[in-house]
PDB file of C-alpha atoms in Angstrom:
ATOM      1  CA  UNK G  23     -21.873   7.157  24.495  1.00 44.00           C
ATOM      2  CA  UNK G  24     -18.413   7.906  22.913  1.00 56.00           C
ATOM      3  CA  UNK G  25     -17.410   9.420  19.644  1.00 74.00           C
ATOM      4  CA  UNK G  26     -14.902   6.430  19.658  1.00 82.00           C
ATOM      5  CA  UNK G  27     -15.687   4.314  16.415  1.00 91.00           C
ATOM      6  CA  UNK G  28     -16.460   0.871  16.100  1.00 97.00           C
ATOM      7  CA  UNK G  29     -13.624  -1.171  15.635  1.00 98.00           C
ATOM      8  CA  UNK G  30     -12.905  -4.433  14.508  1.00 98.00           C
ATOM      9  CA  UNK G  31      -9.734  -6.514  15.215  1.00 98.00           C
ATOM     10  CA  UNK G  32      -8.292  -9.687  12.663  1.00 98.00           C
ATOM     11  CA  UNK G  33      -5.721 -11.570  13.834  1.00 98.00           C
ATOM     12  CA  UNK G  34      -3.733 -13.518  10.731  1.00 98.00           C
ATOM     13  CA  UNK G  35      -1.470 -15.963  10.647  1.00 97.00           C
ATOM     14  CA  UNK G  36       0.195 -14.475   7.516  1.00 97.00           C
ATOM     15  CA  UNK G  37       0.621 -12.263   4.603  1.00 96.00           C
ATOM     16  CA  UNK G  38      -2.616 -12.948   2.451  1.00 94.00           C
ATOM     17  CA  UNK G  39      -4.367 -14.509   5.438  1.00 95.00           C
ATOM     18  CA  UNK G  40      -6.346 -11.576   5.835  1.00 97.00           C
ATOM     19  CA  UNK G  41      -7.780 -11.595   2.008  1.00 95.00           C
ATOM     20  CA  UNK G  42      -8.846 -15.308   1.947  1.00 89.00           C
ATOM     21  CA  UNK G  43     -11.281 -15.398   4.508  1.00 88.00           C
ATOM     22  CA  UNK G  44     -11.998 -11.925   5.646  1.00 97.00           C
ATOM     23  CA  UNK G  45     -11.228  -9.801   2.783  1.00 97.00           C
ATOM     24  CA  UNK G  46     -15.063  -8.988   2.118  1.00 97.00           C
ATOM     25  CA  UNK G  47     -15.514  -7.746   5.745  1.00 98.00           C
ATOM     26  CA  UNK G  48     -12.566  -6.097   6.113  1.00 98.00           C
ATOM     27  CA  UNK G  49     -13.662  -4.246   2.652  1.00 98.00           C
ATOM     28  CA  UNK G  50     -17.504  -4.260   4.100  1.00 98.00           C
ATOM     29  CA  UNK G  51     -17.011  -2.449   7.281  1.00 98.00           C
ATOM     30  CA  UNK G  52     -14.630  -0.240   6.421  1.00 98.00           C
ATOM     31  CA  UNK G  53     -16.958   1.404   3.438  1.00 98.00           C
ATOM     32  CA  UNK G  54     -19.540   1.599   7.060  1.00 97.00           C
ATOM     33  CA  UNK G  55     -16.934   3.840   8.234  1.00 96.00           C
ATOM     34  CA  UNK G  56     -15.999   1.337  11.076  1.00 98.00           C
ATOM     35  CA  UNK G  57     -12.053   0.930  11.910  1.00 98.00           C
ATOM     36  CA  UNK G  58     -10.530  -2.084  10.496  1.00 98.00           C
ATOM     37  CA  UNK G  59      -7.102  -3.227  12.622  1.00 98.00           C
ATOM     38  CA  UNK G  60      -5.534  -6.067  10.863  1.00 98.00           C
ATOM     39  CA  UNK G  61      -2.884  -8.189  13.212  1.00 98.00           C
ATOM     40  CA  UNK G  62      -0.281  -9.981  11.536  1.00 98.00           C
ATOM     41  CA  UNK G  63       1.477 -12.412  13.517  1.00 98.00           C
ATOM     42  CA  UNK G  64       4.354 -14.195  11.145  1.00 98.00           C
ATOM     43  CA  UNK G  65       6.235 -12.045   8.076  1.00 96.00           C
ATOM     44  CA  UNK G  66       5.509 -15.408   5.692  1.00 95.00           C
ATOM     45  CA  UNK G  67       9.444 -15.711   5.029  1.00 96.00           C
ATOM     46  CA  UNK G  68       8.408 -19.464   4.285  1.00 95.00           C
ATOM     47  CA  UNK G  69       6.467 -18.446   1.215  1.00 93.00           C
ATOM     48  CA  UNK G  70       7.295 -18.719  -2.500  1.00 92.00           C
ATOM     49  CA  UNK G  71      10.542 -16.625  -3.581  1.00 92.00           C
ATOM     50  CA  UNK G  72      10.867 -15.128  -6.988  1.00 88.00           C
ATOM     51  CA  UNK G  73       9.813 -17.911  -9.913  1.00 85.00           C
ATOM     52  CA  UNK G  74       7.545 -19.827  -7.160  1.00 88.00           C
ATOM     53  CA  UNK G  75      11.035 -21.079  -5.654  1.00 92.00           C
ATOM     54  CA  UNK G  76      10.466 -22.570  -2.612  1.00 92.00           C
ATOM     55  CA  UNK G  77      11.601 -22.648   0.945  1.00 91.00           C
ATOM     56  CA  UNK G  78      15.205 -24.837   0.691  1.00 89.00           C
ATOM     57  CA  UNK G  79      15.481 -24.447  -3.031  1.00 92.00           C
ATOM     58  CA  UNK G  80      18.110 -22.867  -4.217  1.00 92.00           C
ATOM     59  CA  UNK G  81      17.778 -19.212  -4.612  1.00 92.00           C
ATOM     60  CA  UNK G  82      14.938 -19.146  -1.730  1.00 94.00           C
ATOM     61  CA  UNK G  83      16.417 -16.220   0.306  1.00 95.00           C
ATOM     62  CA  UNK G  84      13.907 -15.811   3.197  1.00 95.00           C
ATOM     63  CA  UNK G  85      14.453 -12.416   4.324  1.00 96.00           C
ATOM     64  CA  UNK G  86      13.632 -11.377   0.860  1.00 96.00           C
ATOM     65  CA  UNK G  87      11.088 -12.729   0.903  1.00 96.00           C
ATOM     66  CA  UNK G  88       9.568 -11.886   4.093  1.00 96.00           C
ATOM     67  CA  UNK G  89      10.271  -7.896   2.622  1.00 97.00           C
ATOM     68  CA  UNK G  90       8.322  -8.862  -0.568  1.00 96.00           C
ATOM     69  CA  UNK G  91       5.497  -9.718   0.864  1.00 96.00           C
ATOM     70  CA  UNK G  92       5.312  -6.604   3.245  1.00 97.00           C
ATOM     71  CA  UNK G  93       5.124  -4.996   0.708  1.00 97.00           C
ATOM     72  CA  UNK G  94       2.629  -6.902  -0.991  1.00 97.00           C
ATOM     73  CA  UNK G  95       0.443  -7.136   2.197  1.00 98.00           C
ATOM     74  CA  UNK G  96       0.942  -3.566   2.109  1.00 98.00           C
ATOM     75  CA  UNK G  97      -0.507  -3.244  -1.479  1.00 98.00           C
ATOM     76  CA  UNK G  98      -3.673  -5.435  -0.276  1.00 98.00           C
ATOM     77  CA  UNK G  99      -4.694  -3.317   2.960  1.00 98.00           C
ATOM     78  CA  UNK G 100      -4.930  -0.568   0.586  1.00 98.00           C
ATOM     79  CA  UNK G 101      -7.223  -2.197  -1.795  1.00 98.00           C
ATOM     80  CA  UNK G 102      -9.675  -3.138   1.154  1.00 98.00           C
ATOM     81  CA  UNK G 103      -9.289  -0.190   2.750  1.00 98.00           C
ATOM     82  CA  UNK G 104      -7.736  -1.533   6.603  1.00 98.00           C
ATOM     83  CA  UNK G 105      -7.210   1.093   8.412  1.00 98.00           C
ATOM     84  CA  UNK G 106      -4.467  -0.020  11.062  1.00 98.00           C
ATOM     85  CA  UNK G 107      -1.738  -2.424  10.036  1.00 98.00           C
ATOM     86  CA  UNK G 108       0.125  -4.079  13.158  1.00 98.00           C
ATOM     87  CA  UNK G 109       2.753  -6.518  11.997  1.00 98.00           C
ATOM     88  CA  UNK G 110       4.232  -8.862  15.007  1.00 98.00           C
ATOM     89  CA  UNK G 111       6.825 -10.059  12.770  1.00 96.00           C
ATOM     90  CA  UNK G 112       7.255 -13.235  14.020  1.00 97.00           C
ATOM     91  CA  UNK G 113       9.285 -15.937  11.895  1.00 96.00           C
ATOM     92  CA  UNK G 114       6.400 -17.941   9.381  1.00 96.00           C
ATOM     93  CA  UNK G 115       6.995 -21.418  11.013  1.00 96.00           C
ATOM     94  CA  UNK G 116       6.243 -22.835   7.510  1.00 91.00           C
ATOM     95  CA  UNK G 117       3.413 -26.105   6.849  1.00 91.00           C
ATOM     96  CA  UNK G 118       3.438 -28.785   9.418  1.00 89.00           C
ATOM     97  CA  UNK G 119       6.045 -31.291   9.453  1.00 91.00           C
ATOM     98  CA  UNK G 120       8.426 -28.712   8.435  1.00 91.00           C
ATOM     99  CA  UNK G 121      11.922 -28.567   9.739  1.00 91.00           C
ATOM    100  CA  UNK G 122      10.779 -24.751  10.216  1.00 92.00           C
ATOM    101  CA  UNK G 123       8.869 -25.556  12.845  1.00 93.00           C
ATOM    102  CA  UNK G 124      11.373 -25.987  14.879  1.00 91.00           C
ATOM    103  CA  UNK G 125      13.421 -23.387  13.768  1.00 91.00           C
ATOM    104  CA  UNK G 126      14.319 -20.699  16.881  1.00 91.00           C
ATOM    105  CA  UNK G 127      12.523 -17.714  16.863  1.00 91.00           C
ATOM    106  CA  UNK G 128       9.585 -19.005  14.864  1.00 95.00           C
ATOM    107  CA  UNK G 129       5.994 -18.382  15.394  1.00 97.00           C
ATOM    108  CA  UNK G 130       5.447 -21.866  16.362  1.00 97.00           C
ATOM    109  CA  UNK G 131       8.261 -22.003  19.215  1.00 96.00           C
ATOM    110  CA  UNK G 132       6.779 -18.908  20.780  1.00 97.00           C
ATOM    111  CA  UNK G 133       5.197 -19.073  24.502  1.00 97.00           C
ATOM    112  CA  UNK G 134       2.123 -18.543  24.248  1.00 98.00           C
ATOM    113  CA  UNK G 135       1.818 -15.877  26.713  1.00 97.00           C
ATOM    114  CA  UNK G 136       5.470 -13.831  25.277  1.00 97.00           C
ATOM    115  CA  UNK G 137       2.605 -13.812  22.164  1.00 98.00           C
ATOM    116  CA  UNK G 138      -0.327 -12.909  23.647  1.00 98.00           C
ATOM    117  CA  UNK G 139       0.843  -9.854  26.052  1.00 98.00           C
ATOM    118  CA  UNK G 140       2.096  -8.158  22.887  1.00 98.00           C
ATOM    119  CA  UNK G 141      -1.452  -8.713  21.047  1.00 98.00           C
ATOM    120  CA  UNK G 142      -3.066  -7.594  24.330  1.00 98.00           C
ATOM    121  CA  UNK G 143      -1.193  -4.222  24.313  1.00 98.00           C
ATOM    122  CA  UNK G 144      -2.543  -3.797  21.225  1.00 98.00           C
ATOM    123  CA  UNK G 145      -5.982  -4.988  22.106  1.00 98.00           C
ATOM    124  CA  UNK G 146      -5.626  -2.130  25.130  1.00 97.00           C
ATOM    125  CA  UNK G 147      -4.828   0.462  22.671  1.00 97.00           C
ATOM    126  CA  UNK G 148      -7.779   0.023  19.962  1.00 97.00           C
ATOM    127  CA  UNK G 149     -10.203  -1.372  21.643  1.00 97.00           C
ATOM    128  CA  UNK G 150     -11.630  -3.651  19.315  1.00 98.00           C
ATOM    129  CA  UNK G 151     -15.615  -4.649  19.312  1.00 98.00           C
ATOM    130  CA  UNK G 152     -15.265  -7.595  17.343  1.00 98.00           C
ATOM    131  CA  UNK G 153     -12.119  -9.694  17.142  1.00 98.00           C
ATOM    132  CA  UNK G 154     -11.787 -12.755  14.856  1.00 98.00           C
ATOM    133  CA  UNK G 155      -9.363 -14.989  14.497  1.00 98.00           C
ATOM    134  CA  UNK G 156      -8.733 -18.770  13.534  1.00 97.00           C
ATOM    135  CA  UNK G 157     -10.309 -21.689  15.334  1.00 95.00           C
ATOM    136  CA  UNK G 158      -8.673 -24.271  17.470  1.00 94.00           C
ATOM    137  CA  UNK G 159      -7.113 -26.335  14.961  1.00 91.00           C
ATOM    138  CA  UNK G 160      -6.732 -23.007  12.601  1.00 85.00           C
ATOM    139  CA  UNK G 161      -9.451 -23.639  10.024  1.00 83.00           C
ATOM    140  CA  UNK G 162      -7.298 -26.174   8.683  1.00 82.00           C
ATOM    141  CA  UNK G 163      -4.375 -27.590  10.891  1.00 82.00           C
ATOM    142  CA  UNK G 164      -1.643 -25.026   9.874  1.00 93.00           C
ATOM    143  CA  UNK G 165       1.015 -24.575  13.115  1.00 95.00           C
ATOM    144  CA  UNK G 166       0.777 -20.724  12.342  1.00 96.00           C
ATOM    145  CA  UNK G 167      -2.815 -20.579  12.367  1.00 97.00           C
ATOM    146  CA  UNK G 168      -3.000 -22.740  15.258  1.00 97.00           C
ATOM    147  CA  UNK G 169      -0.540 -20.252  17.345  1.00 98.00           C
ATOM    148  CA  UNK G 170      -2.367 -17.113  16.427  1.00 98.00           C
ATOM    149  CA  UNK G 171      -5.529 -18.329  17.440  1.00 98.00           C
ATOM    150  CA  UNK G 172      -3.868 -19.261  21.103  1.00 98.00           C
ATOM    151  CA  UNK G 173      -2.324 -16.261  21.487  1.00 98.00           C
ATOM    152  CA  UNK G 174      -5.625 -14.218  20.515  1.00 98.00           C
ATOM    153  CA  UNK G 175      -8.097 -16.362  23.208  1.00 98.00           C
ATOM    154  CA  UNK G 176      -4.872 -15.633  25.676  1.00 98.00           C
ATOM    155  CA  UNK G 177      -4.817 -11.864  24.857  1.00 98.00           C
ATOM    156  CA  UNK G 178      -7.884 -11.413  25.574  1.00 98.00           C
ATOM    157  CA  UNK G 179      -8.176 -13.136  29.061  1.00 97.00           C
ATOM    158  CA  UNK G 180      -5.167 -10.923  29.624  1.00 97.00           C
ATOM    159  CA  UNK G 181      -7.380  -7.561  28.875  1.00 97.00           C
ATOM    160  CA  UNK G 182     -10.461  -6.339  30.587  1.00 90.00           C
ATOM    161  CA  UNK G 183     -11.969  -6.197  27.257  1.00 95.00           C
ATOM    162  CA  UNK G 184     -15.464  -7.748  25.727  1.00 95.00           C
ATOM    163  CA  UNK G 185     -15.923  -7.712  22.602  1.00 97.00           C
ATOM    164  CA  UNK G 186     -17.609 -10.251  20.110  1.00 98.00           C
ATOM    165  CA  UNK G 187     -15.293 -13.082  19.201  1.00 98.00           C
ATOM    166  CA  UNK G 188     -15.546 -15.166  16.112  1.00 98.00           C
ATOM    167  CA  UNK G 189     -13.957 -17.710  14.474  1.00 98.00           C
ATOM    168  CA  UNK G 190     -13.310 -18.370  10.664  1.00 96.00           C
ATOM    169  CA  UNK G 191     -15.244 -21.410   8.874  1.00 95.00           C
ATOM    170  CA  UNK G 192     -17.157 -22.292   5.897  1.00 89.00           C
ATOM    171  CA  UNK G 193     -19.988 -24.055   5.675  1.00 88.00           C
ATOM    172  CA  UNK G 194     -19.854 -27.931   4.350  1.00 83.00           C
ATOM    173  CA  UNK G 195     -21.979 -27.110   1.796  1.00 82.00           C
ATOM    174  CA  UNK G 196     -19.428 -24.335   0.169  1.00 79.00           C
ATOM    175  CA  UNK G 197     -16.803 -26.978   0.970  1.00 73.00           C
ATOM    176  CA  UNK G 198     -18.391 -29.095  -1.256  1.00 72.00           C
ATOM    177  CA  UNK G 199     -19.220 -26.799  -4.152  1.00 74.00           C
ATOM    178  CA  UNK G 200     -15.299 -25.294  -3.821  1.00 71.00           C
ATOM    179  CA  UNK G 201     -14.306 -28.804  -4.610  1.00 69.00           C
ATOM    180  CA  UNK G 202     -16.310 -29.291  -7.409  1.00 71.00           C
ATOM    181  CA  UNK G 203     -14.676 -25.963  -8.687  1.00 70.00           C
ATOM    182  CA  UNK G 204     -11.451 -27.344  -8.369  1.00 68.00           C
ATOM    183  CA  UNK G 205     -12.180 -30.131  -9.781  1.00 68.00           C
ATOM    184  CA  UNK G 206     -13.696 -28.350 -13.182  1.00 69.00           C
ATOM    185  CA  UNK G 207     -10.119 -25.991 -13.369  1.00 66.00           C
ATOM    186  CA  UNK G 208      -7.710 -29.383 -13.211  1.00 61.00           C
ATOM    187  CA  UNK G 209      -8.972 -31.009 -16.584  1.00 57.00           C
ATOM    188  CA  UNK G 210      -6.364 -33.768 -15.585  1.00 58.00           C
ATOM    189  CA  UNK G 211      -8.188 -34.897 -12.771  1.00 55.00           C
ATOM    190  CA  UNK G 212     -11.941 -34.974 -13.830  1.00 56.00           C
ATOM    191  CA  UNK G 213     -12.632 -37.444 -11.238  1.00 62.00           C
ATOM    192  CA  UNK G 214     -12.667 -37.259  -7.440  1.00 58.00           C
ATOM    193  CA  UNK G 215      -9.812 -37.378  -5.794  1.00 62.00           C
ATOM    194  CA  UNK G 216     -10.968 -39.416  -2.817  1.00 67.00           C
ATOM    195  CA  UNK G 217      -8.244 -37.924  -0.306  1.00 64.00           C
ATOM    196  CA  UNK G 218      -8.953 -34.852  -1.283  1.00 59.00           C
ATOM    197  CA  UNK G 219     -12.568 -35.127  -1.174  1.00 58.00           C
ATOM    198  CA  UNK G 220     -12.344 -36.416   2.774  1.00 62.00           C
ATOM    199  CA  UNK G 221      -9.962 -33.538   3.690  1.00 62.00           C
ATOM    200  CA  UNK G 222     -12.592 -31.221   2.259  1.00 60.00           C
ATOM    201  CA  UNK G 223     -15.019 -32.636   4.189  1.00 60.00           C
ATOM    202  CA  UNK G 224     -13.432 -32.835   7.423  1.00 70.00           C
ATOM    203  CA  UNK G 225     -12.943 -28.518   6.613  1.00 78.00           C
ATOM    204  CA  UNK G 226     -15.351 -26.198   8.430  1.00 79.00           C
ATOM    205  CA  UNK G 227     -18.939 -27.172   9.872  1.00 89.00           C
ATOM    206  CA  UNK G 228     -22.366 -28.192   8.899  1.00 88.00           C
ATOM    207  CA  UNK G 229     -24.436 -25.198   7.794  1.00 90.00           C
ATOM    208  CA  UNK G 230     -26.505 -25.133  10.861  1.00 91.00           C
ATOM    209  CA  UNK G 231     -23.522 -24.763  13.381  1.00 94.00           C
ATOM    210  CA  UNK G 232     -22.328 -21.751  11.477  1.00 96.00           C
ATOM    211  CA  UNK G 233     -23.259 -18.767  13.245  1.00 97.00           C
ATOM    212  CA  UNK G 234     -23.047 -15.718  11.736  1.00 98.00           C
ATOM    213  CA  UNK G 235     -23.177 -15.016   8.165  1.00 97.00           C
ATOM    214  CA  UNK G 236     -22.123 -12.057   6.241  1.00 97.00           C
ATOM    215  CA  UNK G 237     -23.110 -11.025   2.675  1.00 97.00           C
ATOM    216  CA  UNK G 238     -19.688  -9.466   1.498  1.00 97.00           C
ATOM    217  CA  UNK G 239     -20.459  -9.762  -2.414  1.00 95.00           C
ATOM    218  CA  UNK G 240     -20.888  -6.374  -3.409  1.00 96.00           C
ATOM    219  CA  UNK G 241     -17.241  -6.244  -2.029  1.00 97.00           C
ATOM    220  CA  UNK G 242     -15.713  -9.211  -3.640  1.00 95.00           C
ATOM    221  CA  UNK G 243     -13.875  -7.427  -6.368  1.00 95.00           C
ATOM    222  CA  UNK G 244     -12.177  -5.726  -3.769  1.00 97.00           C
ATOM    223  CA  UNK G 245     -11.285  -9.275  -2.411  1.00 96.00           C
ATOM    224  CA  UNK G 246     -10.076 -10.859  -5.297  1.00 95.00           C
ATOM    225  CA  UNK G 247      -7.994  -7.633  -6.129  1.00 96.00           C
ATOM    226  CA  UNK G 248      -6.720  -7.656  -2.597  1.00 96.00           C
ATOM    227  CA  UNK G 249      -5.883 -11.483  -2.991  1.00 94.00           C
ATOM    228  CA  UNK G 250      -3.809 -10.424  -6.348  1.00 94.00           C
ATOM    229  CA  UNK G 251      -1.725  -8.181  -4.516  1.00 96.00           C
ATOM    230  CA  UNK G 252       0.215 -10.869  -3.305  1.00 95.00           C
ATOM    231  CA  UNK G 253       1.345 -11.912  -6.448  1.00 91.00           C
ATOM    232  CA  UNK G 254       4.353 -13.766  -5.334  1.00 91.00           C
ATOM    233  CA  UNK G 255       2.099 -15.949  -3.689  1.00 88.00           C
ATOM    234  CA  UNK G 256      -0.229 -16.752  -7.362  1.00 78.00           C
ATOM    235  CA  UNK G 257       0.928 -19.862  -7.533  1.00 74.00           C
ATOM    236  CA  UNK G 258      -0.485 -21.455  -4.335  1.00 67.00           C
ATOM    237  CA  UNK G 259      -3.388 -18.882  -4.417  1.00 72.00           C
ATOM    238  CA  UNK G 260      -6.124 -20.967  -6.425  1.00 75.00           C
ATOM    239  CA  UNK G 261      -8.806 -18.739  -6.036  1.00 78.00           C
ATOM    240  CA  UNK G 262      -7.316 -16.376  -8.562  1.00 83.00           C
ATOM    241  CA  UNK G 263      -8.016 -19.004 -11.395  1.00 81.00           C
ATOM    242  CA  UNK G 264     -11.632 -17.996 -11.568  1.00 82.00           C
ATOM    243  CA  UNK G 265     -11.484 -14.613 -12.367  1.00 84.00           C
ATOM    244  CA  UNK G 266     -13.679 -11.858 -10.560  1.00 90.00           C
ATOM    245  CA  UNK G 267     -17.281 -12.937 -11.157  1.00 88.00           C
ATOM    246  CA  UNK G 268     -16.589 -16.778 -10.299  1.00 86.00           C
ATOM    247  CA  UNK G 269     -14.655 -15.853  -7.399  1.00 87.00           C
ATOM    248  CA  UNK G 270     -17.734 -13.664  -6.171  1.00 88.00           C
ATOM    249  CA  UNK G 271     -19.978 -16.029  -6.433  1.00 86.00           C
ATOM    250  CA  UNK G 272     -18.428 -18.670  -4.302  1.00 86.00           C
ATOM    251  CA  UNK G 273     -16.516 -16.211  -2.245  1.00 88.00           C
ATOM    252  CA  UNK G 274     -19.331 -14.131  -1.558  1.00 91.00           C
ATOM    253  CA  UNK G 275     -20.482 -14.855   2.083  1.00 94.00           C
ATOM    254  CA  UNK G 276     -17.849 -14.778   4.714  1.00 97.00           C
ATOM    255  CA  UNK G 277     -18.881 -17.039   7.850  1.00 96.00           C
ATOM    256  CA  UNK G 278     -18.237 -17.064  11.236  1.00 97.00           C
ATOM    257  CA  UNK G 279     -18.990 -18.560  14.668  1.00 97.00           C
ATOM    258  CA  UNK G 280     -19.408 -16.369  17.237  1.00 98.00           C
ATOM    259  CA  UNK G 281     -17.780 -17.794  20.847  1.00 97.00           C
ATOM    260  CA  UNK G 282     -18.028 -14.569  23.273  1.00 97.00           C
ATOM    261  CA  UNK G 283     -20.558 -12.354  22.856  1.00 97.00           C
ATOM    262  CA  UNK G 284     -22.377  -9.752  25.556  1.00 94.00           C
ATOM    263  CA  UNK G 285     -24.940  -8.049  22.961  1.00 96.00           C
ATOM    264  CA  UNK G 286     -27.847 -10.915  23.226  1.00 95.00           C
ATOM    265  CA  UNK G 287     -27.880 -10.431  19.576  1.00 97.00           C
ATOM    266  CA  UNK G 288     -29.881 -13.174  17.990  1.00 96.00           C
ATOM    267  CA  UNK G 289     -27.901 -16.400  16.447  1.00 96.00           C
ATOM    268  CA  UNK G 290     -27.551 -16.592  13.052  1.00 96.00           C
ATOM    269  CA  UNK G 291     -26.852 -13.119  12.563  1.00 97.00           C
ATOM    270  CA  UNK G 292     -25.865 -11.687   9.510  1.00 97.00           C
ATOM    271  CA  UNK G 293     -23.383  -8.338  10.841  1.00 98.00           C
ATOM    272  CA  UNK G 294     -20.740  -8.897  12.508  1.00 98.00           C
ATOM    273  CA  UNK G 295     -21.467  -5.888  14.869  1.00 98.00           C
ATOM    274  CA  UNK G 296     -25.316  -6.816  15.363  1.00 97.00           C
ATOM    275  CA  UNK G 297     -25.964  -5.463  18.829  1.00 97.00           C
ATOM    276  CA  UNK G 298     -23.797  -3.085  18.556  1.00 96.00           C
ATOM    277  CA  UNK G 299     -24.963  -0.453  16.374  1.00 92.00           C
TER     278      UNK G 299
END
């Protein structure tokens, strides 16, 4: 035994990355008194500026930006408590098809490995448990998301470490019930929109492929709150629109499928650390 604590590791894409999907465990396990390392890869430079200006807009300035929401991410790992911040600092490569994908020195240009051997020093030095991180395509297709997942499953082939490894996703059926949401705050568009519905659908997994899933509602609060710290970002964060109780009750259960694990523990789980503790 050691009096080291459990630890958990997230690796984000970007500033407010690490409220949208994991804010309720982040929150959860660090009121269990377990260590909470969040991993930043990019510093979101391609983000709204002041106003909701926008990358290549006049009056975007990205550097100021990228120090806004530092700060801002700042504000939100206070909220849910994170114990370790680790920023990488990468250039945000921006959506795909952007000419900031290209751009030298962004996230997206990186080698893989350059990436991953700076995650894995990190990984050396807290020793994480449980890691999670994006999925192959990055939950939804986003370069950044897509890198920091690659340099995560790299990082830790380059360490001697085994701990759990998870994923990100939602269930279909919360896919489904998020669109209806949307749906009911845009009064102009009471009907379907049928692109919209198919990208939905093509988000996340059936229920019964999902893993692992975690009850973070009594911490959701804490999520939304930790979401509204980036308010330069309100704009393009949706989830805001439904004020606290709304927002808990679709944003309740964080999910997760678990793709390394030593414990045995029993699939679907509902801790993160089950087998561990």
């Amino acid at each position: 035994m050691t009096d080291r604590p459990l630890t958990l590791m997230a690796v984000h894409a970007h500033p407010d990355d690490e409220a949208t999907g994991t804010g309720g465990i982040l929150a959860r396990y660090a009121a269990e008194g377990i260590r909470t390392v969040l991993v930043t890869c990019t510093d979101g430079r391609c983000g709204d500026g002041p106003g909701g200006v926008k990358p290549g807009e006049p009056g975007h300035d990205p550097a100021a930006v990228a120090s806004m929401r530092r700060q801002e991410l700042q504000a939100s790992c206070d909220v849910l408590k994170i114990s370790d911040l680790e920023m990488l600092d990468y250039a945000d490569s921006g959506m795909t098809g952007w000419p900031s994908n290209d751009a030298p020195g962004s996230f997206w240009q990186l080698p893989v490995e350059e990436g991953a051997a700076r995650l894995a020093e990190l990984m050396r030095h807290y020793r994480p448990d449980v890691v999670v991180t994006y999925d192959e395509n990055g939950f939804y297709g986003h370069p950044d998301h897509i890198q920091a997942h690659r340099i995560t499953m790299a990082a830790l082939k380059m360490t001697e470490l085994t701990p759990k490894v998870y994923w990100t996703t939602a269930p279909r059926s919360m896919m489904q019930r998020f669109g209806e949401v949307m749906r009911e705050f845009h009064e102009d568009r009471p009907e379907p929109d049928p692109a919209e519905t198919a990208a939905l659908a093509e988000i996340g997994l059936p229920d019964d492929e999902i893993t692992t899933w975690v009850d973070t509602t009594a911490y959701s609060g804490q999520k939304f709150d930790a979401l509204a710290a980036h308010a330069s970002q309100g704009e393009n964060i949706f989830f805001l629109k439904m004020g606290k109780q709304r927002f808990g009750e679709l944003m309740g259960m964080e999910t997760f499928v678990r793709v390394q694990d030593t414990t045995g523990a029993a699939t679907p789980e509902n801790d993160l650390f089950a087998g561990l503790r």
